[in-house]
Coordinates of C-alpha atoms in Angstrom, one line a residue:
X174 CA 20.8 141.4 188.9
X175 CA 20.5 142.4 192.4
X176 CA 17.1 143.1 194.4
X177 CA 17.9 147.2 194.5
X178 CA 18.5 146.9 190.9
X179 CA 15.5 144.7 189.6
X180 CA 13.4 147.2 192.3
X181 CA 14.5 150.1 190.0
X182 CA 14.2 148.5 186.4
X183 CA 10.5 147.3 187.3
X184 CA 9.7 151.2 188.5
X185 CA 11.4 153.0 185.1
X186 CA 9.7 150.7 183.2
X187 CA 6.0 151.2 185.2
X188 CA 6.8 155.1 185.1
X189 CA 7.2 154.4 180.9
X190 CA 4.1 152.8 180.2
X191 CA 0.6 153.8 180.1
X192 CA 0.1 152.5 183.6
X193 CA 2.4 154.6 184.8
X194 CA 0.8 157.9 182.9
X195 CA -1.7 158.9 186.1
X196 CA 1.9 158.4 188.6
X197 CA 3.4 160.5 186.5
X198 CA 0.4 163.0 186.5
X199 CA 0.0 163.1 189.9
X200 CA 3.6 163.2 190.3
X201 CA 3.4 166.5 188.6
X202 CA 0.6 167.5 190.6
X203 CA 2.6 167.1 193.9
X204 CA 5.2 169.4 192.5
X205 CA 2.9 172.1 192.6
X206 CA 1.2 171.4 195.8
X207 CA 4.5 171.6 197.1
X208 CA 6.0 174.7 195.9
X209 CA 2.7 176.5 196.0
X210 CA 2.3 175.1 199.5
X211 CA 5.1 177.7 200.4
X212 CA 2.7 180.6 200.1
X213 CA -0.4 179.4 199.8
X214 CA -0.6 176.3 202.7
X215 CA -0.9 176.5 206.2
X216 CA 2.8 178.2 206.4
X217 CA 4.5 179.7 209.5
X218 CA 3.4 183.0 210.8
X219 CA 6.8 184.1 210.5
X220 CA 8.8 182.3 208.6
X221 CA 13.1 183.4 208.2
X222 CA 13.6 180.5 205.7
X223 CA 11.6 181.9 203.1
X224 CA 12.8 185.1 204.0
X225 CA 16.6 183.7 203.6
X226 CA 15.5 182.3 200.4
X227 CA 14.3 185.5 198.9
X228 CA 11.0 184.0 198.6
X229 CA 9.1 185.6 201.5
X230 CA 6.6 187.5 198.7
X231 CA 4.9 184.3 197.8
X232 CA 3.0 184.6 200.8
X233 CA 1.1 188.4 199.8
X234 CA -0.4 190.3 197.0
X235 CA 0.4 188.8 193.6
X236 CA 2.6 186.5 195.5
X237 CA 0.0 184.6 197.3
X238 CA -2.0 184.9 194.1
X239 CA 0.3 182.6 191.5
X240 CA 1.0 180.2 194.5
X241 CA -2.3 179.6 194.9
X242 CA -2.9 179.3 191.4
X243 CA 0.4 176.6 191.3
X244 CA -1.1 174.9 194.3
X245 CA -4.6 174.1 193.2
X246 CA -3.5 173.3 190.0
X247 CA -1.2 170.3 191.5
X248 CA -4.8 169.6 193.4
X249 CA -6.5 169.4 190.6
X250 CA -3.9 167.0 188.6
X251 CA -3.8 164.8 191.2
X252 CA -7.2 164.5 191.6
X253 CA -7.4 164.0 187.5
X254 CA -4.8 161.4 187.8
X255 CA -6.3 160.0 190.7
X256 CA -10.0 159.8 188.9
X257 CA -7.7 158.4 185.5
X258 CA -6.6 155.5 187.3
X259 CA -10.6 155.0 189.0
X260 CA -11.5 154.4 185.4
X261 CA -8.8 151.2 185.2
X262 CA -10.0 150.5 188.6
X263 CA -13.8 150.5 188.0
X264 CA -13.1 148.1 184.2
X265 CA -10.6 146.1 187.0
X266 CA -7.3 146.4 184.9
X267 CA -5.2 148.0 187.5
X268 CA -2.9 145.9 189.6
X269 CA -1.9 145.9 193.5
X270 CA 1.6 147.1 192.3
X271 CA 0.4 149.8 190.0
X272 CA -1.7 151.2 193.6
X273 CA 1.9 150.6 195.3
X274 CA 4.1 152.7 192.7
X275 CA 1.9 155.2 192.0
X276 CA 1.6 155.8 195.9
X277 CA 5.1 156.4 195.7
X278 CA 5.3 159.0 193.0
X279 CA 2.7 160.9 194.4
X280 CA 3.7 160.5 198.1
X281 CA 7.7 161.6 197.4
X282 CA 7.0 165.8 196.7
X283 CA 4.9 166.1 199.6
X284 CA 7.2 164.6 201.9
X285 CA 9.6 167.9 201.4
X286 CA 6.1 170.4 201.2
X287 CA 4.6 172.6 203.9
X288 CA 1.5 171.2 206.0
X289 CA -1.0 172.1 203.8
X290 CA -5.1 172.5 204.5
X291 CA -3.9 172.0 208.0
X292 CA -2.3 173.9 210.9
X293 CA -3.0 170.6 213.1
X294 CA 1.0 169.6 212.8
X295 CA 1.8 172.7 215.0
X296 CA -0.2 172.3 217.7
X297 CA 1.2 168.5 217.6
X298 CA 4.7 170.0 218.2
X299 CA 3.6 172.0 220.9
X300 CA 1.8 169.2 222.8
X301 CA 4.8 167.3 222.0
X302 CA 7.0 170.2 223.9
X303 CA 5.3 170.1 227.0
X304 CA 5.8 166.4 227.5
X305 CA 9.3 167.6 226.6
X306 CA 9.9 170.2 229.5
X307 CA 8.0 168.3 232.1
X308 CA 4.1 169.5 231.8
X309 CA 1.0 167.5 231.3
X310 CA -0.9 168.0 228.1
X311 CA -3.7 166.5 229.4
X312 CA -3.8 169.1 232.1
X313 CA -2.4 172.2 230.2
X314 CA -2.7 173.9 227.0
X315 CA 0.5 175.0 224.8
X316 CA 0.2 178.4 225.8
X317 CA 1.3 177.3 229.5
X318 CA 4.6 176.5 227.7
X319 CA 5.7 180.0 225.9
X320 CA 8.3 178.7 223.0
X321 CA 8.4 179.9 219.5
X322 CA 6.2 176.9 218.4
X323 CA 3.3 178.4 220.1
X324 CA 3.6 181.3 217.3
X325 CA 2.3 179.2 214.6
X326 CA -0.6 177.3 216.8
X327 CA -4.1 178.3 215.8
X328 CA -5.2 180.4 218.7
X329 CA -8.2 178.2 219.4
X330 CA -6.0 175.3 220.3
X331 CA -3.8 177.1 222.4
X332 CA -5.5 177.1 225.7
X333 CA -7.1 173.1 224.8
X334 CA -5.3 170.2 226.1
X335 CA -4.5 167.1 223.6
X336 CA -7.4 164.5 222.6
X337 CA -4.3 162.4 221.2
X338 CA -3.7 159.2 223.0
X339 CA -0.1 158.1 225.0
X340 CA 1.7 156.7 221.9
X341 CA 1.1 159.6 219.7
X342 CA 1.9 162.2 222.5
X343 CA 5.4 160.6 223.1
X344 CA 6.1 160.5 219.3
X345 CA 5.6 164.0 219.2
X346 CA 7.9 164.1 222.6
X347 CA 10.6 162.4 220.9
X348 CA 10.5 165.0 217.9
X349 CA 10.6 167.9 219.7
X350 CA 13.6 165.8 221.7
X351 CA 14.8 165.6 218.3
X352 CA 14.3 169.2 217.0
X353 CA 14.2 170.9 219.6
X354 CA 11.4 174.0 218.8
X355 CA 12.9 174.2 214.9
X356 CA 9.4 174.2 213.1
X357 CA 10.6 173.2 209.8
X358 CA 12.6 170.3 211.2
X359 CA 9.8 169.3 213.5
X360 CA 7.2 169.3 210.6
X361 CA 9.3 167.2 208.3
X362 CA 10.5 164.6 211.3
X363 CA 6.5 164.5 212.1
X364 CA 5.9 163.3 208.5
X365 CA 8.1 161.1 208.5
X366 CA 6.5 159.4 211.7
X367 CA 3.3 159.1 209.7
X368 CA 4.8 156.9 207.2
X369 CA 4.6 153.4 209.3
X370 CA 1.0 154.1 209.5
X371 CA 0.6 154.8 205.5
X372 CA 2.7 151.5 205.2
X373 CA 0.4 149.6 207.2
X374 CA -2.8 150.6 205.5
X375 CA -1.0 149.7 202.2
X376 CA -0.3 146.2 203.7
X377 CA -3.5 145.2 205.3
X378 CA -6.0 147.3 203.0
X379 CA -5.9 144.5 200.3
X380 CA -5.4 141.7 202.8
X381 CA -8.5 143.3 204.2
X382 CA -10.3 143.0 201.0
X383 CA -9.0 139.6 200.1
X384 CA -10.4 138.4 203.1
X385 CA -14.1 139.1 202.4
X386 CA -13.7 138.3 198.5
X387 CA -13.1 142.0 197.2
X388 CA -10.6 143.1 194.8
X389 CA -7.8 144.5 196.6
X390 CA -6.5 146.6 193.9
X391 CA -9.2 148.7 194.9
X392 CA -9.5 149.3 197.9
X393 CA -6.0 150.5 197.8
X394 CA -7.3 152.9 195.2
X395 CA -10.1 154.1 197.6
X396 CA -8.2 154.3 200.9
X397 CA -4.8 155.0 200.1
X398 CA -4.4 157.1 196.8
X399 CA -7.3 159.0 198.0
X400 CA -6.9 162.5 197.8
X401 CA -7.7 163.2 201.4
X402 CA -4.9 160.4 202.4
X403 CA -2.6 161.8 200.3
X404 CA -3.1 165.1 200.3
X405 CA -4.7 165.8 203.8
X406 CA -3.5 163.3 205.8
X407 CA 0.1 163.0 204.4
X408 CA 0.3 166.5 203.0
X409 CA -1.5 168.2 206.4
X410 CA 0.5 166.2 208.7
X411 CA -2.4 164.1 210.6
X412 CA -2.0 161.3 213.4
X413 CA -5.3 159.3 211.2
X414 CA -2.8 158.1 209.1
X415 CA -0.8 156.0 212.5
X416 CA -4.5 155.5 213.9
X417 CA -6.0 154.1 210.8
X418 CA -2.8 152.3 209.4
X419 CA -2.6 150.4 212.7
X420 CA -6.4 150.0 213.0
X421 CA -6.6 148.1 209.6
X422 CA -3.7 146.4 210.6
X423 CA -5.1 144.9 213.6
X424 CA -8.3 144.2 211.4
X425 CA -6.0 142.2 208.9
X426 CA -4.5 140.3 211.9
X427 CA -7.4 139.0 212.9
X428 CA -9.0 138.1 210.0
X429 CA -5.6 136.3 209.4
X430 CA -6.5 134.3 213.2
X431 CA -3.9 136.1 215.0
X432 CA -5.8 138.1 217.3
X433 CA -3.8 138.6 220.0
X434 CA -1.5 141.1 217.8
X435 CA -4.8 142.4 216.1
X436 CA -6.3 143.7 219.7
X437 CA -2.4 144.6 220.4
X438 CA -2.7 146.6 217.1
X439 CA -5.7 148.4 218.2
X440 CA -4.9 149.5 221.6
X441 CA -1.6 151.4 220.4
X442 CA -4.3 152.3 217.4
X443 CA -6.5 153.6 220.3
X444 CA -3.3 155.7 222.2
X445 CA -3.0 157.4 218.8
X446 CA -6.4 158.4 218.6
X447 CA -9.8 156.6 220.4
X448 CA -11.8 156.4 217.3
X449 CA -10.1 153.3 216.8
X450 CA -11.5 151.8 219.5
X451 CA -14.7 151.6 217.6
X452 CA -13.4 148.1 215.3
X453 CA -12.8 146.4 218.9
X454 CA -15.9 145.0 219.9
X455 CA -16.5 144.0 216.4
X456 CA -13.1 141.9 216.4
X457 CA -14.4 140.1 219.5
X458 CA -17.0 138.7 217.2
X459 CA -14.3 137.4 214.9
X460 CA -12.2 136.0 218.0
X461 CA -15.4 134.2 219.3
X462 CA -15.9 132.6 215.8
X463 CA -12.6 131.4 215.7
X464 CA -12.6 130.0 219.2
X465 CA -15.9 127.9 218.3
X466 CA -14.4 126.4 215.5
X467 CA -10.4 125.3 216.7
X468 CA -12.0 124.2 220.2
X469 CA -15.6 123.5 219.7
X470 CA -16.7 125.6 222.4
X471 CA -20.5 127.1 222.9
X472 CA -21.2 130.8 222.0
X473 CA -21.3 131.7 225.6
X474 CA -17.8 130.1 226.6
X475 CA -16.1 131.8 223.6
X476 CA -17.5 134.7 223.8
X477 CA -16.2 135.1 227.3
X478 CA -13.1 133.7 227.0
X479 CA -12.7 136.3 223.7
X480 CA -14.7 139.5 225.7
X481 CA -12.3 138.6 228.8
X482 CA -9.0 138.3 226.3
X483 CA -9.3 141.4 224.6
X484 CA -9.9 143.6 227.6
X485 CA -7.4 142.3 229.5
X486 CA -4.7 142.8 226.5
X487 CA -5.9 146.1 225.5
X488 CA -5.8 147.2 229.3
X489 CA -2.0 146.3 229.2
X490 CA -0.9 147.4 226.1
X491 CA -2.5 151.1 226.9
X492 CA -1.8 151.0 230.2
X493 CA 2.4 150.7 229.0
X494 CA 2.0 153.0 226.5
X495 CA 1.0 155.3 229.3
X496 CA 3.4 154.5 231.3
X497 CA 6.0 155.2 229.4
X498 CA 4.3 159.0 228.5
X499 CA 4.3 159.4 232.0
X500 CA 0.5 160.3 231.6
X501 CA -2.7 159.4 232.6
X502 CA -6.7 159.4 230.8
X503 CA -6.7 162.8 230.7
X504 CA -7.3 163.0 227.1
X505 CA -11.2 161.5 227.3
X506 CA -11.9 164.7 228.9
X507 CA -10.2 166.6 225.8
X508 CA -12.0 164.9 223.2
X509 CA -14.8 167.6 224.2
X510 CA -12.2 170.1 222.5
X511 CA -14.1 169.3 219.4
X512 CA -17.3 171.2 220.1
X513 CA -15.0 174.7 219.1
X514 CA -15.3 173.7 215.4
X515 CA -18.7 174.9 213.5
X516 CA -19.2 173.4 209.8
X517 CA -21.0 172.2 207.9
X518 CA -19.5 168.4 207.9
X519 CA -21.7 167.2 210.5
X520 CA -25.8 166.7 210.6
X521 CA -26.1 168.3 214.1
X522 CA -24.3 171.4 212.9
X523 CA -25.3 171.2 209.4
X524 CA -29.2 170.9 210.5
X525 CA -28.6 174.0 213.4
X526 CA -27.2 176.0 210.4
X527 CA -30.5 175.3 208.4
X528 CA -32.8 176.2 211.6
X529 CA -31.2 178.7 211.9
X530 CA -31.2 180.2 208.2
X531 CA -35.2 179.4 207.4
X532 CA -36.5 179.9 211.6
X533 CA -34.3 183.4 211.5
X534 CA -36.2 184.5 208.5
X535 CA -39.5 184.7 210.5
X536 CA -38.0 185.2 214.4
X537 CA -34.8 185.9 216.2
X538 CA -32.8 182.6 216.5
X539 CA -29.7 182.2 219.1
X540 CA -27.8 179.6 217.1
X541 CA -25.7 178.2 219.6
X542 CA -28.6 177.4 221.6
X543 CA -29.9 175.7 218.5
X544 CA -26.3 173.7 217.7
X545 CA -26.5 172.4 221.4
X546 CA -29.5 170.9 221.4
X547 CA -28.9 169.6 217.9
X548 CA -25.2 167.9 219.5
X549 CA -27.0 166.7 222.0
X550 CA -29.1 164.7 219.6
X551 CA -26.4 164.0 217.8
X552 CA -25.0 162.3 220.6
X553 CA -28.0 160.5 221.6
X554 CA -27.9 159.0 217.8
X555 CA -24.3 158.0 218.4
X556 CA -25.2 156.1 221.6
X557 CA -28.0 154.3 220.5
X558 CA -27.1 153.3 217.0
X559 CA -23.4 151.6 218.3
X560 CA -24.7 149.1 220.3
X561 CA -27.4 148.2 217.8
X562 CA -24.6 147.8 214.8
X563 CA -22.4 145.5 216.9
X564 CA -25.6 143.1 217.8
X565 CA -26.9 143.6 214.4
X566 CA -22.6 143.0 212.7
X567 CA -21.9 139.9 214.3
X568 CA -22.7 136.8 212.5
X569 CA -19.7 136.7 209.7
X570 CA -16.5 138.5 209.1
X571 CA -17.4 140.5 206.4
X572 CA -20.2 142.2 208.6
X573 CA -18.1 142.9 211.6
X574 CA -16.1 144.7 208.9
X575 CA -19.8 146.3 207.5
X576 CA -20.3 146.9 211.6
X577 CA -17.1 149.2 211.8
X578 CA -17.7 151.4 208.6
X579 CA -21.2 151.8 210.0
X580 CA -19.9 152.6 213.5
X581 CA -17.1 154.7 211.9
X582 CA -19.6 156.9 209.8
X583 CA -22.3 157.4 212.0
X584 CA -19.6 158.8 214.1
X585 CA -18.5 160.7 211.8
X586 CA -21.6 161.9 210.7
X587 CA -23.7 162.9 214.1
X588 CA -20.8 164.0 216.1
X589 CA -20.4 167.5 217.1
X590 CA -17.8 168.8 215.1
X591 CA -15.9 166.9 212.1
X592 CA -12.9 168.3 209.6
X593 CA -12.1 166.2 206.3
X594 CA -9.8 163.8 206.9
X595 CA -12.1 162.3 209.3
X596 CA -14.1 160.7 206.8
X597 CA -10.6 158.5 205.9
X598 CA -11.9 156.3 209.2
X599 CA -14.6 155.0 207.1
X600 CA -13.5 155.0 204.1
X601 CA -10.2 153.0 205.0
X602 CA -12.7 149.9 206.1
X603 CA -15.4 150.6 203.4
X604 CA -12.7 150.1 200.7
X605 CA -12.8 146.7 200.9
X606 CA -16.7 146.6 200.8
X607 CA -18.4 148.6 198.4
X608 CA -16.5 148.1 195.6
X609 CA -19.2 148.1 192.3
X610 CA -18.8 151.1 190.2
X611 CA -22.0 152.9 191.7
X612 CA -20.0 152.9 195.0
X613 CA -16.7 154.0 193.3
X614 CA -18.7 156.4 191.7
X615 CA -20.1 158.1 194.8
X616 CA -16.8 157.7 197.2
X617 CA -14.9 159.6 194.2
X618 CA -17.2 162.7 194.2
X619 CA -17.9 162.6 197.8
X620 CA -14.2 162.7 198.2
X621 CA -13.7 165.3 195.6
X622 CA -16.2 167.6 197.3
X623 CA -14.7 167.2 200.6
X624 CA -11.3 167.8 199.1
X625 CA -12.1 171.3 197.0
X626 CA -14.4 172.7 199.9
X627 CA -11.6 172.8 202.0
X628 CA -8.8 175.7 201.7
X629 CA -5.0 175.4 201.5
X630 CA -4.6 177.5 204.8
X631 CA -6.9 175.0 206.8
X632 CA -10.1 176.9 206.4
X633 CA -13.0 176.1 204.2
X634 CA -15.1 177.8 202.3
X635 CA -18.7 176.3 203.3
X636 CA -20.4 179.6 203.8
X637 CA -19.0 181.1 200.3
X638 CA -21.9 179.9 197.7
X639 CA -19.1 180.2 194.8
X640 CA -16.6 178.2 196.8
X641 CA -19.8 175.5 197.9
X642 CA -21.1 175.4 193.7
X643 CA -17.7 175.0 192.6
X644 CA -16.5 172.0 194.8
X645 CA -20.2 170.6 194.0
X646 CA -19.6 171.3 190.2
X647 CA -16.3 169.3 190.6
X648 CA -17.8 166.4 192.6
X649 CA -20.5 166.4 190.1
X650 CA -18.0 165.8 187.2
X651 CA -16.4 163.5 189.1
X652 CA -19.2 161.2 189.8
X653 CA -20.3 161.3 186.4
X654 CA -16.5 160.4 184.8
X655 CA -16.6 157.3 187.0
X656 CA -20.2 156.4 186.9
X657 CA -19.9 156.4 183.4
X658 CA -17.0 154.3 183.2
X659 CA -17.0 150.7 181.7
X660 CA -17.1 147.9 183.9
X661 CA -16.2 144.5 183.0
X662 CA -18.8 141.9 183.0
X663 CA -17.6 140.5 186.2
X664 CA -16.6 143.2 189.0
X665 CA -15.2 140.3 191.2
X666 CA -12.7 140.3 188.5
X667 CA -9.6 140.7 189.9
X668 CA -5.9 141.1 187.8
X669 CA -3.4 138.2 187.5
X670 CA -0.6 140.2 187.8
X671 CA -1.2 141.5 191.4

């Protein structure tokens, strides 16, 4: 029997058996996100294909209705599917190759679907395009490059220049090489290029976990079946999934003593996107460990030699990367772009919205003076609490790994302006950390929430009270299914057949 054959016996027989029931579930889930995501997602202003295809009406009046209905149906089978197989990883009876398959069923749909809760994959191809035809996105916005991409950009990115990094700048260069300004081409090629990151974060998630004596079974579970990394960051099209697949790469690496290719890893992570950044000074912890023991050095010594190593590989891996764009650090400056989104994802914004509900009750309020002041805090939080987690991380590998989740959410969380799939940068580290069920518990409504607040189209519903009880309702319900669920008497357990 031949490798392609065996490969395709052991995956009938998986999609059989009553492991395989939740793949198959959310298989059917996909389905629907798909074809509903060709009225109901984040579709093209104009779009000629459907028209051609006669299906041009699923995008208004009863239309939009039933593919709305179709889509958050397959949104809510996946997300029962993907709670189904939390119960097998909470009594720790699922396998690493059950995590594997099932990614597979679930991930094959959405390749062929729409962006969906997302417009962000547009406004790639249109950064991508003025690489293309000789302009700086760092210095320009899309609209200073009038093509028929620009049509489908949300009009409050069209005048901001890219907060992408180098590498993921000249990916989306080569696919509008590629596909010229065909949307539908560009969307699907873009996809694709997300898949080496999904691959890595399958790879080095369990490794990850291995490493610090979790189960790695689950923390595929938590960072990779997730419904925001399938869905949002797969389904919507998002550079997170290169970033964070090559950030927990480089993690792995170094765990695995090769650190020269882990802080390798995270600069091209870093030219993706510079949230990745944040796991660097935590791996020069890990580097100086390993130093001390293969040469017996002192702390100060290794910690020089590792400090003095890292920044001199990171500086010239980035500094190729930008090279070859052609581009300079213009995108730091853009990362401001961020302050244009108001929700309620954040503390500082979430806290100026509640000033200014209660305070507005009694006096007039001006709310963006209130959501300034309230970044600015933010900020100050940020500033003072990274320095304090890397001193505080640094003694083992298992806390520089606790030191970048921390890092990662505090980010996340004070901020000026977050969207969903965000919260995947902490998530993909704390997978192989909190593990009990309590924690499984809380990351599956938490995740729920943030994946039911959110709408198909890319806008969210945080100021509807329905929309805000109903995503609670189903976080709720999801908590409780999981919370509820047996656990064996040993959680470290961890499946022979892996």
């Amino acid at each position: 029997m031949t490798a392609s054959s065996a490969f395709a016996t052991r995956l009938i027989a998986f999609g059989r058996s009553d492991e395989g029931r939740p793949a198959l579930l959310g298989f059917a889930g996909a389905i629907l996100i798909a074809l509903g995501g060709l009225g109901a997602g984040s579709t093209r202003q104009h779009d000629p294909l459907l028209e051609s295809m006669h299906l041009s009406w699923f995008r208004f009046g009863h239309g939009l209705v039933l593919s709305s209905i179709l889509l958050w149906t397959g949104v809510a089978l996946m997300l029962i599917a993907w709670l189904a197989l939390g119960r097998r990883v909470v009594d720790r009876t699922a396998t690493e190759y059950t995590m594997i398959a099932t990614t597979g069923f679930w991930l094959a749909p959405l390749l062929l679907s729409v962006p969906v809760f997302s417009r962000d994959t547009y406004s790639y191809l249109a950064q991508g395009a003025l690489l293309r035809d000789g302009l700086d996105p760092y210095l320009v916005g899309p609209v200073d490059n009038p093509n028929s991409l620009l049509d489908n950009v949300s009009p409050i990115w069209t005048t901001t220049t890219a907060p992408y990094g180098p590498a993921f700048i000249l990916v989306a260069k080569f696919v509008t090489m590629i596909v010229g300004d065909h949307v539908v081409q560009g969307t699907m090629l873009l996809r694709l290029c997300m898949l080496p990151g999904l691959a890595l974060l399958i790879w080095a998630a369990p490794r990850v976990a291995r490493h610090v004596g979790a189960n790695g079974a689950v923390a595929l579970w938590i960072c990779v079946l997730n419904p925001l990394v399938i869905i949002h960051l797969m389904g919507g099209v998002h550079n997170e999934m290169l970033m964070v697949g090559l950030m927990m790469a480089a993690i792995a690496l170094t765990f695995g003593r090769h650190p020269i290719a882990g802080v390798s890893l995270i600069a091209v992570a870093v030219a993706v996107k510079a949230t990745a950044g944040l796991a660097l000074p935590f791996m020069v912890w890990v580097w100086t460990r390993q130093l001390r023991e293969r040469f017996s050095w002192g702390p100060v010594a290794a910690f020089a030699v590792a400090t003095a190593a890292s920044g001199l590989i990171f500086s010239v891996v980035f500094a190729v990367l930008s090279l070859l764009a052609g581009v300079g650090l213009g995108w730091l400056t853009a990362l401001a772009g961020s302050v244009k989104i108001v929700n309620w994802l954040t503390v500082p914004t979430a806290t100026a919205n509640v000033i200014h509900a209660v305070v507005g009750l009694v006096m007039p309020v001006n709310f963006y003076a209130v959501l300034d002041i309230c970044r600015i805090i933010g900020i100050a939080v940020i500033g003072i609490s990274l320095p304090l987690l890397w001193w505080r991380y640094r003694h083992t590998d298992r806390e520089a790994l606790i030191g970048i989740a921390l890092a990662m959410g505090v980010v996340v969380l004070f901020v000026p302006a977050a969207l969903p799939w965000y919260y995947t940068w902490p998530l993909a580290v704390a997978s192989a950390l909190w593990q009990s069920r309590t924690a499984i518990a809380l990351i599956a409504g938490f995740s729920t929430w943030i994946m039911v607040i959110f709408k198909p189209d890319g806008s969210h519903g945080m100021y509807s009270w329905l929309h805000v009880f109903l995503a609670t309702a189903c976080a709720v319900g999801a908590w409780y299914y999981l919370s509820h669920a047996p656990a064996p008497a040993d959680e470290n357990t961890v499946p022979a057949d892996t």
